[in-house]
CSV table of C-alpha atoms and ligand atoms in Angstrom, one decimal:
chain,number,residue,atom,x,y,z
A,9,MET,CA,119.8,173.4,129.3
A,10,HIS,CA,119.6,171.5,126.1
A,11,HIS,CA,121.4,171.0,122.8
A,12,LEU,CA,120.7,169.4,119.4
A,13,THR,CA,121.8,165.9,118.6
A,14,CYS,CA,121.8,164.0,115.3
A,15,VAL,CA,119.8,160.8,115.5
A,16,SER,CA,122.1,159.1,113.0
A,17,CYS,CA,125.7,160.2,113.6
A,18,GLY,CA,125.4,161.5,117.1
A,19,ALA,CA,127.0,164.8,116.4
A,20,THR,CA,125.9,167.5,118.8
A,21,PHE,CA,125.2,171.2,118.2
A,22,ASN,CA,124.6,174.3,120.2
A,23,ALA,CA,120.9,175.0,120.7
A,24,ALA,CA,121.3,178.6,119.6
A,25,GLN,CA,122.1,177.5,116.0
A,26,ILE,CA,119.2,177.4,113.7
A,27,LEU,CA,119.3,173.9,112.2
A,28,TYR,CA,116.7,171.6,110.7
A,29,GLN,CA,119.1,168.7,109.7
A,30,CYS,CA,122.5,167.5,110.8
A,31,PRO,CA,125.1,169.6,109.0
A,32,VAL,CA,127.5,166.6,109.0
A,33,CYS,CA,125.3,163.8,107.6
A,34,GLY,CA,121.9,165.4,106.7
A,35,HIS,CA,119.9,163.2,109.1
A,36,LEU,CA,117.2,164.4,111.6
A,37,LEU,CA,118.0,166.3,114.8
A,38,ALA,CA,116.5,165.9,118.2
A,39,VAL,CA,116.6,168.0,121.3
A,40,GLU,CA,118.5,166.5,124.2
A,41,TYR,CA,118.5,167.6,127.9
A,42,ASP,CA,120.9,166.8,130.7
A,43,LEU,CA,118.3,164.5,132.2
A,44,ASP,CA,120.8,162.8,134.5
A,45,ARG,CA,121.4,166.0,136.3
A,46,MET,CA,117.8,167.1,136.5
A,47,GLU,CA,115.7,167.0,139.6
A,48,ILE,CA,112.2,166.4,138.6
A,49,ASP,CA,109.4,166.2,141.1
A,50,PRO,CA,106.3,164.7,139.4
A,51,ARG,CA,104.2,165.5,142.5
A,52,ALA,CA,104.9,169.2,141.8
A,53,TRP,CA,103.7,168.6,138.2
A,54,LYS,CA,100.4,167.2,139.5
A,55,GLU,CA,99.7,170.6,141.1
A,56,ARG,CA,99.8,172.4,137.7
A,57,PRO,CA,96.9,172.2,135.3
A,58,LEU,CA,97.0,169.3,132.8
A,59,SER,CA,98.6,171.0,129.8
A,60,VAL,CA,101.7,171.1,127.6
A,61,TRP,CA,103.3,173.5,130.1
A,62,ARG,CA,102.8,171.2,133.1
A,63,TYR,CA,106.0,169.5,131.9
A,64,ARG,CA,108.0,172.8,131.3
A,65,GLU,CA,111.2,171.5,132.9
A,66,ILE,CA,111.7,169.1,130.0
A,67,LEU,CA,110.7,171.6,127.3
A,68,PRO,CA,113.3,173.9,125.6
A,69,VAL,CA,111.5,177.3,126.2
A,70,SER,CA,113.2,179.4,128.9
A,71,GLY,CA,111.0,182.6,129.1
A,72,HIS,CA,107.3,183.0,129.0
A,73,PRO,CA,105.8,180.8,126.3
A,74,ILE,CA,103.3,181.9,123.6
A,75,THR,CA,100.3,179.9,124.9
A,76,LEU,CA,96.6,179.6,124.4
A,77,GLN,CA,96.2,176.7,126.9
A,78,GLU,CA,97.0,173.8,124.7
A,79,GLY,CA,96.9,170.3,125.8
A,80,GLY,CA,94.8,169.1,128.8
A,81,THR,CA,92.6,167.2,126.2
A,82,PRO,CA,90.1,164.6,127.3
A,83,LEU,CA,91.0,160.9,127.5
A,84,TYR,CA,87.7,159.0,126.8
A,85,HIS,CA,87.1,155.4,127.8
A,86,LEU,CA,85.4,153.9,124.7
A,87,LYS,CA,83.1,151.6,126.6
A,88,ARG,CA,80.6,150.8,124.0
A,89,MET,CA,83.0,150.4,121.0
A,90,GLY,CA,85.5,148.6,123.2
A,91,ALA,CA,82.8,146.1,124.2
A,92,GLU,CA,81.9,145.5,120.6
A,93,MET,CA,85.5,144.9,119.7
A,94,GLY,CA,86.1,142.8,122.8
A,95,ILE,CA,88.6,145.2,124.3
A,96,ARG,CA,87.8,146.2,127.9
A,97,GLU,CA,90.3,149.0,128.0
A,98,LEU,CA,90.1,151.0,124.8
A,99,TYR,CA,90.6,154.8,125.1
A,100,ALA,CA,90.7,157.8,122.8
A,101,LYS,CA,92.8,160.9,123.5
A,102,HIS,CA,90.8,163.7,121.8
A,103,GLU,CA,93.4,166.1,120.4
A,104,GLY,CA,90.7,167.8,118.4
A,105,MET,CA,89.9,169.6,121.7
A,106,ASN,CA,93.0,171.8,121.4
A,107,PRO,CA,92.7,175.6,120.7
A,108,SER,CA,92.8,175.3,116.9
A,109,GLY,CA,91.3,171.8,116.9
A,110,SER,CA,94.3,169.5,116.4
A,111,PHE,CA,97.4,168.3,118.3
A,112,LYS,CA,99.6,170.6,116.1
A,113,ASP,CA,98.9,173.3,118.8
A,114,ARG,CA,101.2,171.4,121.2
A,115,GLY,CA,104.0,171.7,118.8
A,116,MET,CA,103.3,175.3,117.8
A,117,THR,CA,103.1,176.7,121.3
A,118,VAL,CA,106.7,175.4,121.7
A,119,GLY,CA,107.8,176.1,118.1
A,120,VAL,CA,106.6,179.7,118.0
A,121,SER,CA,107.9,180.4,121.5
A,122,MET,CA,111.3,179.1,120.2
A,123,ALA,CA,111.1,181.3,117.1
A,124,LEU,CA,110.9,184.3,119.4
A,125,GLN,CA,113.6,182.9,121.6
A,126,LEU,CA,115.9,182.5,118.6
A,127,GLY,CA,115.1,186.1,117.4
A,128,LYS,CA,112.9,185.2,114.4
A,129,ASN,CA,109.9,187.2,113.4
A,130,THR,CA,108.6,185.4,110.4
A,131,VAL,CA,107.6,181.7,110.5
A,132,ALA,CA,106.6,179.4,107.7
A,133,CYS,CA,105.4,175.9,107.0
A,134,ALA,CA,104.0,173.6,104.3
A,135,SER,CA,100.8,172.0,105.4
A,136,THR,CA,98.0,169.5,104.6
A,137,GLY,CA,96.0,172.0,106.7
A,138,ASN,CA,96.3,171.6,110.4
A,139,THR,CA,99.9,172.8,110.7
A,140,SER,CA,99.0,176.0,108.8
A,141,ALA,CA,95.9,176.6,110.9
A,142,SER,CA,97.9,176.2,114.1
A,143,LEU,CA,100.8,178.2,112.9
A,144,ALA,CA,98.4,181.0,111.9
A,145,VAL,CA,96.9,181.0,115.4
A,146,TYR,CA,100.2,181.1,117.3
A,147,ALA,CA,101.8,183.6,115.0
A,148,ALA,CA,98.8,185.8,115.6
A,149,LYS,CA,99.1,185.4,119.4
A,150,ALA,CA,102.8,186.2,119.1
A,151,GLY,CA,102.3,189.2,116.8
A,152,ILE,CA,104.6,187.8,114.0
A,153,HIS,CA,104.1,187.0,110.3
A,154,ALA,CA,103.3,183.5,109.1
A,155,VAL,CA,103.7,182.1,105.5
A,156,VAL,CA,101.9,178.9,104.8
A,157,LEU,CA,102.1,176.7,101.6
A,158,LEU,CA,99.1,174.5,100.9
A,159,PRO,CA,98.7,171.8,98.2
A,160,ALA,CA,96.0,173.3,95.9
A,161,GLY,CA,92.6,171.8,96.2
A,162,LYS,CA,93.6,169.2,98.8
A,163,VAL,CA,93.1,171.1,102.1
A,164,ALA,CA,89.9,170.7,104.1
A,165,LEU,CA,87.7,173.8,104.2
A,166,GLY,CA,87.8,174.4,107.9
A,167,LYS,CA,91.6,174.5,108.0
A,168,VAL,CA,91.9,176.9,105.1
A,169,ALA,CA,89.3,179.2,106.9
A,170,GLN,CA,91.5,179.2,110.0
A,171,ALA,CA,94.7,180.0,108.2
A,172,LEU,CA,92.9,182.9,106.5
A,173,ILE,CA,91.1,184.5,109.4
A,174,HIS,CA,94.1,184.4,111.7
A,175,GLY,CA,96.0,186.3,109.1
A,176,ALA,CA,98.6,184.0,107.7
A,177,GLU,CA,99.9,184.6,104.2
A,178,ALA,CA,98.5,181.5,102.4
A,179,ILE,CA,99.8,180.3,99.1
A,180,SER,CA,98.4,177.4,97.2
A,181,ILE,CA,100.9,175.2,95.3
A,182,ARG,CA,100.0,173.3,92.2
A,183,GLY,CA,101.6,170.2,93.6
A,184,ASN,CA,101.3,167.8,96.6
A,185,PHE,CA,102.4,168.3,100.2
A,186,ASP,CA,105.8,166.8,99.7
A,187,GLN,CA,106.6,169.3,97.0
A,188,ALA,CA,105.3,172.2,99.1
A,189,LEU,CA,107.5,171.1,102.0
A,190,GLU,CA,110.6,171.0,99.8
A,191,MET,CA,109.8,174.5,98.5
A,192,VAL,CA,109.3,176.0,102.0
A,193,HIS,CA,112.4,174.3,103.3
A,194,ASP,CA,114.4,175.9,100.5
A,195,LEU,CA,112.8,179.3,101.1
A,196,CYS,CA,113.6,179.1,104.8
A,197,ARG,CA,117.2,178.2,104.2
A,198,SER,CA,117.7,181.0,101.6
A,199,HIS,CA,115.7,183.8,103.2
A,200,GLY,CA,115.9,183.1,106.9
A,201,LEU,CA,112.3,182.4,107.7
A,202,TYR,CA,111.8,180.1,110.6
A,203,LEU,CA,110.6,176.7,109.4
A,204,LEU,CA,107.9,175.1,111.6
A,205,ASN,CA,107.2,171.8,110.0
A,206,SER,CA,107.8,168.6,112.0
A,207,ILE,CA,111.3,168.4,110.8
A,208,ASN,CA,111.9,171.2,113.3
A,209,PRO,CA,113.0,169.3,116.4
A,210,TYR,CA,111.4,171.9,118.8
A,211,ARG,CA,107.9,171.3,117.5
A,212,LEU,CA,108.1,167.7,118.4
A,213,GLU,CA,109.1,168.7,122.0
A,214,GLY,CA,105.6,170.1,122.5
A,215,GLN,CA,103.9,167.1,120.9
A,216,LYS,CA,105.7,164.6,123.2
A,217,THR,CA,103.4,165.9,126.0
A,218,ILE,CA,100.6,163.8,124.6
A,219,GLY,CA,102.3,160.8,126.1
A,220,PHE,CA,102.9,162.4,129.4
A,221,GLU,CA,99.2,163.5,129.7
A,222,ILE,CA,98.1,159.9,128.8
A,223,LEU,CA,100.1,158.5,131.7
A,224,ASP,CA,98.8,161.1,134.1
A,225,GLN,CA,95.2,160.5,133.0
A,226,LEU,CA,95.4,156.7,133.1
A,227,GLY,CA,97.6,156.6,136.2
A,228,GLY,CA,100.1,154.3,134.4
A,229,VAL,CA,101.6,153.2,131.2
A,230,PRO,CA,99.2,151.8,128.6
A,231,ASP,CA,100.3,148.6,126.7
A,232,ARG,CA,99.9,150.4,123.4
A,233,ILE,CA,99.5,153.9,121.9
A,234,VAL,CA,98.1,154.1,118.4
A,235,LEU,CA,98.5,157.1,116.2
A,236,PRO,CA,97.6,158.0,112.6
A,237,VAL,CA,100.8,158.6,110.7
A,238,GLY,CA,101.5,161.2,108.0
A,239,ASN,CA,104.9,162.8,108.4
A,240,ALA,CA,105.5,160.5,111.4
A,241,GLY,CA,106.4,163.4,113.7
A,242,ASN,CA,103.8,162.7,116.3
A,243,ILE,CA,104.5,159.1,116.8
A,244,SER,CA,108.2,159.9,117.1
A,245,ALA,CA,107.5,162.7,119.5
A,246,VAL,CA,105.4,160.6,121.9
A,247,HIS,CA,108.1,157.9,121.9
A,248,LYS,CA,110.9,160.3,122.6
A,249,GLY,CA,109.1,161.8,125.5
A,250,LEU,CA,108.4,158.4,127.1
A,251,LYS,CA,112.0,157.4,126.6
A,252,GLU,CA,112.9,160.6,128.6
A,253,TYR,CA,110.6,159.3,131.4
A,254,ILE,CA,112.5,156.1,131.4
A,255,THR,CA,115.8,158.0,131.8
A,256,LEU,CA,114.3,160.1,134.6
A,257,GLY,CA,113.2,156.9,136.3
A,258,LEU,CA,109.6,157.9,136.2
A,259,ILE,CA,108.5,154.7,134.4
A,260,ASP,CA,110.1,151.4,133.5
A,261,THR,CA,108.3,150.2,130.4
A,262,LEU,CA,107.3,151.8,127.1
A,263,PRO,CA,104.0,151.3,125.3
A,264,MET,CA,104.1,149.5,121.9
A,265,MET,CA,104.1,152.4,119.5
A,266,THR,CA,101.7,151.6,116.7
A,267,GLY,CA,101.2,153.7,113.5
A,268,ILE,CA,98.2,153.6,111.2
A,269,GLN,CA,98.3,155.0,107.6
A,270,ALA,CA,95.8,155.1,104.8
A,271,GLU,CA,95.9,152.4,102.2
A,272,GLY,CA,96.8,155.0,99.4
A,273,SER,CA,99.7,156.4,101.4
A,274,ARG,CA,101.5,153.8,103.4
A,275,PRO,CA,105.3,154.0,103.1
A,276,ILE,CA,105.9,153.5,106.9
A,277,VAL,CA,103.6,150.4,106.9
A,278,ASP,CA,105.5,148.9,104.0
A,279,ALA,CA,108.8,149.5,105.6
A,280,ILE,CA,107.7,147.9,108.9
A,281,GLN,CA,105.9,144.9,107.3
A,282,ARG,CA,108.7,144.2,104.8
A,283,GLY,CA,111.5,144.9,107.3
A,284,LEU,CA,113.1,147.7,105.1
A,285,PRO,CA,115.8,149.9,106.6
A,286,GLU,CA,114.1,153.0,105.3
A,287,VAL,CA,110.9,154.0,103.6
A,288,ILE,CA,110.3,154.0,99.9
A,289,PRO,CA,108.5,157.3,99.0
A,290,GLU,CA,105.0,157.0,97.6
A,291,ARG,CA,105.0,159.3,94.6
A,292,HIS,CA,101.2,159.6,94.4
A,293,PRO,CA,99.7,159.5,97.9
A,294,ASP,CA,96.0,159.5,97.9
A,295,THR,CA,93.3,159.3,100.6
A,296,VAL,CA,90.2,161.0,101.9
A,297,ALA,CA,92.2,161.6,105.1
A,298,THR,CA,94.0,164.6,103.8
A,299,ALA,CA,95.9,165.2,107.0
A,300,ILE,CA,97.9,162.0,106.3
A,301,ARG,CA,98.1,162.3,102.5
A,302,ILE,CA,101.9,162.3,102.6
A,303,GLY,CA,104.2,160.1,100.5
A,304,THR,CA,107.6,161.0,101.9
A,305,PRO,CA,107.3,161.1,105.7
A,306,VAL,CA,110.1,163.4,106.9
A,307,ASN,CA,110.4,161.8,110.3
A,308,ALA,CA,110.4,158.2,109.0
A,309,GLU,CA,113.8,157.5,110.5
A,310,LYS,CA,112.6,158.3,114.0
A,311,ALA,CA,109.2,156.6,113.6
A,312,LEU,CA,110.7,153.3,112.3
A,313,ALA,CA,112.9,153.3,115.4
A,314,ALA,CA,110.0,154.1,117.7
A,315,ILE,CA,107.9,151.2,116.3
A,316,ARG,CA,110.7,148.7,116.2
A,317,GLN,CA,112.3,149.5,119.6
A,318,THR,CA,108.9,149.1,121.4
A,319,GLY,CA,107.7,146.0,119.6
A,320,GLY,CA,104.9,148.0,118.0
A,321,THR,CA,103.5,147.6,114.6
A,322,ALA,CA,102.1,149.5,111.6
A,323,GLU,CA,98.9,148.8,109.6
A,324,SER,CA,97.0,150.6,106.9
A,325,VAL,CA,93.2,151.1,106.6
A,326,THR,CA,91.1,151.9,103.5
A,327,ASP,CA,89.2,155.1,103.0
A,328,ASP,CA,85.9,153.2,103.5
A,329,GLU,CA,87.2,151.9,106.9
A,330,ILE,CA,88.3,155.4,107.9
A,331,LEU,CA,84.9,156.9,107.0
A,332,ALA,CA,83.0,154.1,108.7
A,333,MET,CA,85.0,154.6,111.8
A,334,GLN,CA,84.5,158.3,111.8
A,335,LYS,CA,80.8,157.7,111.8
A,336,GLU,CA,81.0,155.0,114.4
A,337,LEU,CA,82.9,157.3,116.8
A,338,ALA,CA,80.4,160.0,116.3
A,339,ARG,CA,77.3,157.9,116.8
A,340,LYS,CA,78.5,155.4,119.4
A,341,GLU,CA,80.7,157.5,121.6
A,342,GLY,CA,79.8,161.1,120.8
A,343,ILE,CA,83.3,161.8,119.6
A,344,GLY,CA,83.6,164.0,116.5
A,345,VAL,CA,86.9,163.7,114.6
A,346,GLU,CA,88.2,164.4,111.1
A,347,PRO,CA,88.9,161.4,108.9
A,348,ALA,CA,92.7,161.0,109.6
A,349,SER,CA,91.9,160.8,113.3
A,350,ALA,CA,89.5,157.9,112.8
A,351,ALA,CA,92.4,155.9,111.2
A,352,SER,CA,93.9,155.1,114.6
A,353,VAL,CA,90.8,153.5,115.9
A,354,ALA,CA,90.0,151.8,112.5
A,355,GLY,CA,93.6,150.4,112.7
A,356,VAL,CA,93.0,148.9,116.1
A,357,LYS,CA,89.8,147.3,114.9
A,358,LYS,CA,91.6,145.7,112.0
A,359,LEU,CA,94.6,144.6,114.2
A,360,VAL,CA,92.4,142.9,116.8
A,361,GLU,CA,90.3,141.2,114.2
A,362,SER,CA,93.3,139.8,112.4
A,363,GLY,CA,94.8,138.6,115.8
A,364,LYS,CA,97.8,140.9,115.6
A,365,ILE,CA,97.0,142.6,118.8
A,366,ASP,CA,95.7,141.1,122.0
A,367,ARG,CA,92.2,142.1,123.2
A,368,LYS,CA,93.5,142.2,126.8
A,369,GLU,CA,95.8,145.1,126.1
A,370,ARG,CA,95.2,148.5,127.5
A,371,ILE,CA,95.1,150.6,124.3
A,372,VAL,CA,95.1,154.4,123.8
A,373,CYS,CA,94.2,155.7,120.4
A,374,VAL,CA,95.2,159.3,119.7
A,375,VAL,CA,92.4,161.0,117.7
A,376,THR,CA,94.2,163.9,116.2
A,377,GLY,CA,91.8,166.5,114.8
A,378,HIS,CA,88.3,167.9,115.2
A,379,LEU,CA,85.3,166.9,113.1
A,380,LEU,CA,84.6,170.5,112.1
A,381,LYS,CA,87.9,170.7,110.3
A,382,ASP,CA,86.5,168.9,107.3
A,383,PRO,CA,82.7,169.5,107.1
A,384,GLU,CA,82.6,168.8,103.3
A,385,THR,CA,83.6,165.1,103.7
A,386,VAL,CA,81.0,164.7,106.4
A,387,VAL,CA,78.2,166.3,104.4
A,388,ARG,CA,79.1,163.9,101.5
A,389,GLN,CA,78.7,160.9,103.8
A,390,CYS,CA,75.4,161.8,105.5
A,391,LYS,CA,71.9,162.2,104.1
A,392,PRO,CA,71.0,166.0,104.1
A,393,PRO,CA,68.1,167.1,106.4
A,394,LEU,CA,64.6,166.7,104.8
A,395,GLU,CA,63.2,170.0,103.9
A,396,ILE,CA,59.4,170.4,104.5
A,397,ASP,CA,56.7,173.1,104.7
A,398,ALA,CA,56.4,174.9,107.9
A,399,ASP,CA,53.4,173.1,109.4
A,400,LEU,CA,52.9,170.3,111.9
A,401,ARG,CA,51.2,167.9,109.4
A,402,SER,CA,54.2,168.0,107.1
A,403,LEU,CA,56.5,167.5,110.1
A,404,LEU,CA,54.5,164.5,111.3
A,405,SER,CA,54.4,162.9,107.9
A,406,ALA,CA,58.2,163.5,107.5
A,407,LEU,CA,58.9,161.9,110.9
A,408,ARG,CA,56.5,159.0,110.1
A,409,LEU,CA,55.4,159.0,113.7
B,526,PLP,C1,99.3,166.3,111.2
B,526,PLP,C2,98.2,165.3,111.4
B,526,PLP,C3,98.4,163.9,111.4
B,526,PLP,C4,99.7,163.3,111.1
B,526,PLP,O1,100.7,163.6,112.1
B,526,PLP,P1,102.3,163.3,111.7
B,526,PLP,O2,103.0,163.9,112.8
B,526,PLP,O3,102.5,164.1,110.4
B,526,PLP,O4,102.4,161.9,111.5
B,526,PLP,C5,97.3,163.1,111.7
B,526,PLP,N1,96.1,163.6,111.9
B,526,PLP,C6,95.8,164.9,111.9
B,526,PLP,C7,94.5,165.4,112.1
B,526,PLP,C8,96.9,165.8,111.7
B,526,PLP,O5,96.6,167.1,111.6
B,527,ZN,ZN1,124.6,163.5,111.6
């Protein structure tokens, strides 16, 4: 059993109520379980496939979930890049290997299952792209209607393609993500659609399993987990899950939660570096990493606590650093990710070079979305193939052998 708790005033609410914010004080809600009374046997978990649903006892879904086998993504040891940076244990958890190509699927398998459990048959979100792609996929699997609001002209091509082919009703907003989110939130409140942005506490429940899988794959707790940060839901989710592991007595330390933002959109970084109690919204967020082009992170309150309570940190990286790292991961490790995902590894590089993190740490970077999400940015970065006549002489002269 579970209920909803306000992270600020502590008020609790019945889980059958559809709430996105605390009706008392307006702050964020979180799902809470009676962990003290739960009997968890992690050995039984090991017998299930590595996936979101391995951990179903500490997820809110009671019946059969809407699933496409999300999670179970590879954890790669970055031997070559780690050696170059002087870090022996540098890893990347490739969340681009989920069914729709991003970690959002972990949230949506739970979120769409909860929509059905709560009796909803229309779901909605605002999205920089991946949330809409994932929602379209899971709504299709569930056989329900999805409405997605996208900031016009600022969504990577692959993500738009996914929302369309899976049958979501896609609307482009002449405005940025933050405005689209406000609109869809109003729409859901007034017309009863089920909101599946990361303000929805159930979505984060699915995403917390990234942390559980990392521990299972590493055989222990890493010193640090580094994530790109947009709305700051994912970093909050991973932290929440690992705190539950502490309560359950499964681990006794937490990794230092570390968030990386883009230089043109860094409200969380500012709040951490300047010791502010809350974020100051960035009115004009801008970065090539469209997945984290967010000026008003809705989960800031949870994320600041996650970073501060674990002794973590936050850093920003430039678009050039992001694109250089995207290329480096592709060419030195064979890992293809979209720009936002490369931010986590670019952030680690910057933090070790400036001496802010120790090279002896065991570090896991979450790389959040697949390379093919944003082919246009890639094509702009790389030289196009040389076009030649169809004969061997032309080929040999092109190859300069
Ligand atoms: C959604 C997303 C992020 C940002 O995650 P938040 O939970 O909003 O902080 C980062 N990278 C990719 C690829 C995403 O799709
Ligand atoms: Zn409250």
